[in-house]
Amino acid sequence: MGPPLHLVHIKILAADLLSLTVLQTSRPSFLRRGRTVTRAELVGIVVSRDRREKFLRFLIDDGTGCVPCVLWLNHQYLNANVSSELSASDPNAEMALKMSEEVCLGTLLRVRGKIVMYRGAIQIAVRDVVLEKDPNVEVLHWLQCVRLAKECYDLPPPSAPGAT
Amino acid sequence: MGTPPPESAGTPRRLTVADLLRLRRPTTGASSLHFPSAPAPTSRSPSRPRKKPKHAATAPASTSGTAPFAPISYPVLLSGTLSHPSAAAPPGCRDNCFSFSDPTPSTSVSPAASVCCCLLDFDPTALGREIRVLAWNYLPSIRLHGAAGVLEVVRWCLAEEEPAPAPERSFLEIIPLHCPAQNPVLATRGCVFGVVRSVSVAFSVPQANAEKKSVSSVGFLAEILCCGCRRCKLSPPEAVQDHKFEAVKFVCFVDSVCTWRPLMVWLVGRLVYVSGLMKKMASVAEKDSHIMLVSSSNTAMAWCRSYRGNVPLDGSPEKCSGAYAGVITGIYLQGQVVELDDTVCLLIDDLLLLPPHSLRVGAVISVKNFRAMRLNFSWMATVLLSTCSKTCITVNSFSLLDSKSHVKSQSKSFLGKFVDSLEMPVRFWMLLLISCFNQKFTKLFSDKEIIGSENKQGVIHAYATKTLSLKCQPQRSLIMKFCSHNCGSSSLDSKLEACKLVIPFCNFIWKGESLWISSVLKFWNVPKEVCKSQPLLCKGFPYTGFAKRIISSEELDYVLVGSIETSPLSGRLQLVDSTGRIDVVIPDLPSNGSLYGIYEISNYKLALEGPVAYLDHCNVSDSLSCKAIFQKFSYKKRVHQLSIYVIVCWRELNHIGPSLHIPLQINYRAKSFHLVKLSHIFPANNAEHQNMSGPILYAEAVILPHVFQFIGQGECIEHAEAFRMLHSHLLGSSEASVSKLCDIPCSLSFGSTNLCGTLVFSNSCGSDGTVLNELIVCEREHTSRILLEFKEASFMKYQLMRINGYYLLQCPSANLTCTIEGCGCLEGGKVSLDSQDKIWSIAITFYDNKSTKGTIGHQSVGVASQMEEPFSREVNRDELKLVQSSSIEVISVSSCIDIMKPKEASGFINLKTEELVQGNLISVHGKVKNVHSHVGMGGRCMIGDEKCSLCIHVSDSNHTVRLHGYVSKHSIVGVGPGAAVTFHRVLLTQHELLLTPVTYIEVTSISHPDLTEESVISPLNSNCLKGCSPSTVSPCLFFHQKPFIENRPMQFHCRVATVLKLVLDKSTSHGKIPNVKVRLAGFILDDGSSLCCCWADDARAELLLRLQELAHLDASVSLKLSKGENSTKLQHTIGCCLEKMLKRHTCVTVKNCGIPPDLSCQELDTSSDLHKVLSRFEDKLLKFIILNACWKGTLNVIASAVNPEDLNGFNKELPDFPVRNMNMLWIKEVFPVDPLEEARKLYGILENS
């Protein structure tokens, strides 16, 4: 029996992420083998980058597929009710800006975020981005995806014992 | 010129030159002295002044070294006549000094006493007149090696003022030399008017005239830039304006006027008129001839006082022009090299150029006409002023610092002639070489061997000839050198590449230390705060790790030259010279190698190993400057615990030194041998093993019950054709047992001997060659351990011993019994080896290419990647077991942990109790991860730092163990990070491995990780070092309930999702960086399977919070937090910013009210112990810390179920959901992920599952 997965960032490969079952409710939810997942962690190379005023869009390619990611840089608009001085020095905004600088074409990144739908496609609303310097982390990530799938994610969900 | 002393200064005592000559020590005197408060000199009795010199005469005067000048404590007035030196004076005096003598009394028959004299502010008018010397120094003759004493006149005046100080001096002042004839003969009408440009050294002038063929007279040449106008030729000139001094003329001063040289040197750069010269044609080469003016008995000279022109420089550098004035800062090699202003080297190696007597350290001299060149040696660059036949050296100020006069030795050895034949830059290198060799070997070998004799090459000569591949070049005549002057040659720079420094070892060690200091300083200086605050941890304590630097000889540009010895203190091979010794590792030391004499090593690797502790910017003076090489370098150890050693291959050792006198004696007549297997080598222990008969080193061996028989004439080695090795049980056994024998054909090699023969066993052998011996039990009873005692003559053999190697021990008795007790080899349980030839290593090779171990060449040290490992060291599966393998089986780190594991379960034993530590002695092999001093953690140093408590972390591919104990600093040479090491006889206790006094550390290979950031500061830590028990911690997932059920530590691979709670305190421990204590931190960790609430404190929490990392805070925060430091651009670690905050608040508690795992820090609940309100910036800093902790890659965390006591009641107010439902863990260790390693492990797990 697997644990609930909606709180964790599941380690996942692009192909698996993009093939999640989407339940089109008021807020789309994503199912992996019948279990709800909301957050994901990917490791891959930045193959496209599009910086706008309020967000940064980029594509992460991990060899199994390309995942669109969006990093929001619109904190000052969200904090419109707070005084301008405070919002200017919002650590979240600063962090997001710094992360956006790490996203460069060709770099190996570890991306965590929420799985969201945008114009009918799955994408990641990025929570954080870590620049990886050792290329071996990619292999390790693949192996972890396999291990976690075997030992955790793809175990029969609590609701349907015995299902494979 | 000075003025007479004022009368008020007291009447100075008159002193004569004869009085001076009685002085035996360097003395200074003056005609007027001022004593501010001292007793008046006039009150002394009249007899006192006379006594003073006598007293001084009895004072011991050393002939070498420097004695201070003794001042005469009363005013003295010295007067005498100044004149040209006498023609009979020694060349050194005749060329440089004037003569100062007592006025000749008309009554006296004996010549007046005279001394050499140097004057400051010389004036030609004083020549031939009486002068009063007002201030002077006197160096007695004893200090000039038999030459006359020298008077240095600092101030003087004419005894009688000139009768009428002419208001209008004539244009030319006649120099009173001697009265020229009024009507000069026609032949001597030649005259020159011009500026003296250079003056040659004095030399024997060859005479071409037939009548004077046999006589050669001394003379010198002067180069004068003359005016070629008609007027000058007709009458003495009267004004300078109308003349142009352009034409070069050479004037040769010979015979009686050769004593004018000091005067001419003074006249360099001045305008002179010389008359009474003869014109002669001088052929200076086959093609070249010069019209030369030669002095005659009518020659007269005048000079122009008013002329202030400059000598036009000859443009090209090889023409040797130029002037330099400077303070002498060093004189080396008997005055051949003079260092000026600490920067420039003046080379005075021309035998004819005799420097003035006053050339001493501290004097100010000016040098004219030299060739300046920049020498770019590979190890240093310097400016060399090379003197030649044109060079003049004058003293501008005398030195009172030094009274040592440097006189060049006149004798020219074979080496000296060779040096003279070399071109300039190489000649300078040669002098460096001579200085180095002299320093290095004067005490170890005889002078004859090193320097050579008149006809025989010494080591230096041979070495230089080999390096330079040059031959002696013919010398040109001096006239040719002076007249068609060309000292230069541009093709020399290439030759300097071959000129490497033969470095004295103390300079080398100093240089090694300097290299280390600079690497370490670079380390501590660059990202300062990061380095200081990211220590490696052992048992949770931070430590300074060891690092290693390996430098190839190509980067160093020195050649090592020395003899090789075994140090009785450390038992290690060392490269030795008189100045120092360096450990040397020769991976392929051959068994029959002899190491007598001097070796040159130009291809080597210098290894530096030591803790990366902060070092003060201690004395980093250059050990490779000219000064440091010419003078004996005074070495003082600056870095402790640094091992410096050199790795060199045998083939790189180039024997250059004196040949071996004693041939290596090998007893080829020996017939009988014992076969032994080495079971242990004892490390040298200087405290215990020194006795009356000299140093001794020990090894332990097991006697094998086998007997050797050489087959052939006389059954001795010399005529051996084959061999048989019999089990001792077969000796004298019945025919029946012999019939069951099994003969294994094999070949045996020892030394340079290779033999084919058979191995005879009493039983059948397996198909794979393994001998199945049923007599193992019997053998055990028969094997006996013996101690091998190596005396000084056999130290080389000690070097060659390898544990588990097989050796033939020569037995003097011809009786073939296997019992060593019976033959008399054994005395008190030990065999004494006092010569080289008693023990031989053997290797047995079977024809199917399976060999036993034991070749002495199997070496333990090789540089893994760069140096080709001379011999492989693979374990032979088919090893023939001649004896049941003893307890010295080497086990791996993992098996070591396996042995320890079950014992761990049996419960802890408190090691701090008085009981003796018990355990087995084992041998462990593994790779050294790091080494650190255990001094701060309960260990200490013993016996004058010779032994130190160390902790060595050793690992194999899976596990790490910690070995600790007291180790001599000699035994850990090479045991740095990355070295593959076998530790023989370490004590395996229930929890740990202890190094014992008998532990022998064998370094199999060393890698060379350089001093990189990762090797030193990354908190890489072993996963089994937690607590005292090395145990494996299996990787686990949070959703597994194991850790909560089994209550043992588990390893998780996770990231920080958010920070729940922080209790930050000011640290009480001094010196902690940052000065922050995390009393408690609560994290939500995410490993991909589940979230988990984990708690940590101290170092673990700091690592998870990334307090040691550089803060990427915006300027406003760091500025606010580092007020007054003008540090907007300074980067601070987060910890440092926190430290400042905690100074205000002492203790701060932060509670995150957001709902995990969302990244939220909007709802922070902060409180300060002092109930102060946190400023906006402080609030922002805390938010930043939380965000920053989440913005980090994956970490490894070792944690176990939380103990409620650990939390100290801090956990009372946890957020409701989802934390309340989570399991809680206490973090015991945090360390970074090695992705490759982890991936391999994980792959293994997935493959097996």
GROMACS .gro file of N, CA and C in nm, chain B residues 7 13 22 90 128 138 213 260 296 571 578 610 617 663 705 852 900 964 967 1017 1075 1133 1141 1194 1207 1231:
model
   78
  171GLU      N    1   9.194   7.301   1.729
  171GLU     CA    2   9.283   7.278   1.843
  171GLU      C    3   9.206   7.243   1.969
  177ARG      N    4   9.735   6.275   1.942
  177ARG     CA    5   9.865   6.207   1.946
  177ARG      C    6   9.908   6.182   1.803
  186ARG      N    7  10.204   4.803   1.366
  186ARG     CA    8  10.204   4.721   1.485
  186ARG      C    9  10.063   4.679   1.526
  254PRO      N   10  10.263   4.390  -0.426
  254PRO     CA   11  10.182   4.282  -0.482
  254PRO      C   12  10.082   4.339  -0.582
  292GLY      N   13  10.283   6.263  -0.383
  292GLY     CA   14  10.420   6.304  -0.356
  292GLY      C   15  10.432   6.403  -0.243
  302TYR      N   16   9.201   5.114   0.960
  302TYR     CA   17   9.319   5.037   0.923
  302TYR      C   18   9.289   4.888   0.934
  377LYS      N   19  11.318   4.092  -2.632
  377LYS     CA   20  11.236   3.973  -2.651
  377LYS      C   21  11.214   3.894  -2.522
  424TRP      N   22  10.094   5.386  -1.223
  424TRP     CA   23   9.997   5.496  -1.233
  424TRP      C   24   9.854   5.446  -1.240
  460SER      N   25  10.681   5.653  -2.205
  460SER     CA   26  10.827   5.649  -2.201
  460SER      C   27  10.870   5.711  -2.069
  735GLY      N   28   6.395   0.455   0.948
  735GLY     CA   29   6.402   0.335   0.866
  735GLY      C   30   6.369   0.363   0.721
  742SER      N   31   7.490   1.769   0.298
  742SER     CA   32   7.533   1.825   0.426
  742SER      C   33   7.431   1.922   0.482
  774GLY      N   34   5.011   1.743   0.436
  774GLY     CA   35   4.998   1.797   0.570
  774GLY      C   36   4.858   1.849   0.592
  781HIS      N   37   5.141   3.411   0.798
  781HIS     CA   38   5.226   3.449   0.686
  781HIS      C   39   5.369   3.454   0.736
  827PRO      N   40   8.360  -0.311  -0.349
  827PRO     CA   41   8.265  -0.385  -0.432
  827PRO      C   42   8.170  -0.465  -0.345
  869PRO      N   43   5.962  -2.497   0.674
  869PRO     CA   44   6.028  -2.629   0.686
  869PRO      C   45   6.069  -2.682   0.549
 1016THR      N   46   5.463  -1.737  -0.748
 1016THR     CA   47   5.442  -1.702  -0.609
 1016THR      C   48   5.482  -1.558  -0.589
 1064MET      N   49   3.348  -0.654   1.287
 1064MET     CA   50   3.311  -0.571   1.401
 1064MET      C   51   3.161  -0.577   1.430
 1128HIS      N   52   4.288   0.490   1.476
 1128HIS     CA   53   4.358   0.598   1.545
 1128HIS      C   54   4.457   0.546   1.646
 1131VAL      N   55   5.121   0.762   1.623
 1131VAL     CA   56   5.205   0.721   1.512
 1131VAL      C   57   5.324   0.815   1.505
 1181ILE      N   58   3.755   2.117   0.214
 1181ILE     CA   59   3.650   2.177   0.295
 1181ILE      C   60   3.514   2.112   0.280
 1239ASN      N   61   2.944   3.262   1.512
 1239ASN     CA   62   2.920   3.252   1.655
 1239ASN      C   63   2.769   3.237   1.681
 1297THR      N   64   2.871   3.517   0.500
 1297THR     CA   65   2.793   3.396   0.510
 1297THR      C   66   2.666   3.434   0.585
 1305MET      N   67   2.289   3.965   1.425
 1305MET     CA   68   2.153   3.979   1.477
 1305MET      C   69   2.145   3.928   1.620
 1358THR      N   70   1.981   1.800  -0.314
 1358THR     CA   71   1.956   1.689  -0.225
 1358THR      C   72   2.073   1.669  -0.128
 1371LEU      N   73   1.407   1.713   2.219
 1371LEU     CA   74   1.333   1.833   2.180
 1371LEU      C   75   1.319   1.934   2.293
 1395PHE      N   76   2.527   1.503   0.528
 1395PHE     CA   77   2.644   1.513   0.441
 1395PHE      C   78   2.600   1.517   0.296
   0.00000   0.00000   0.00000
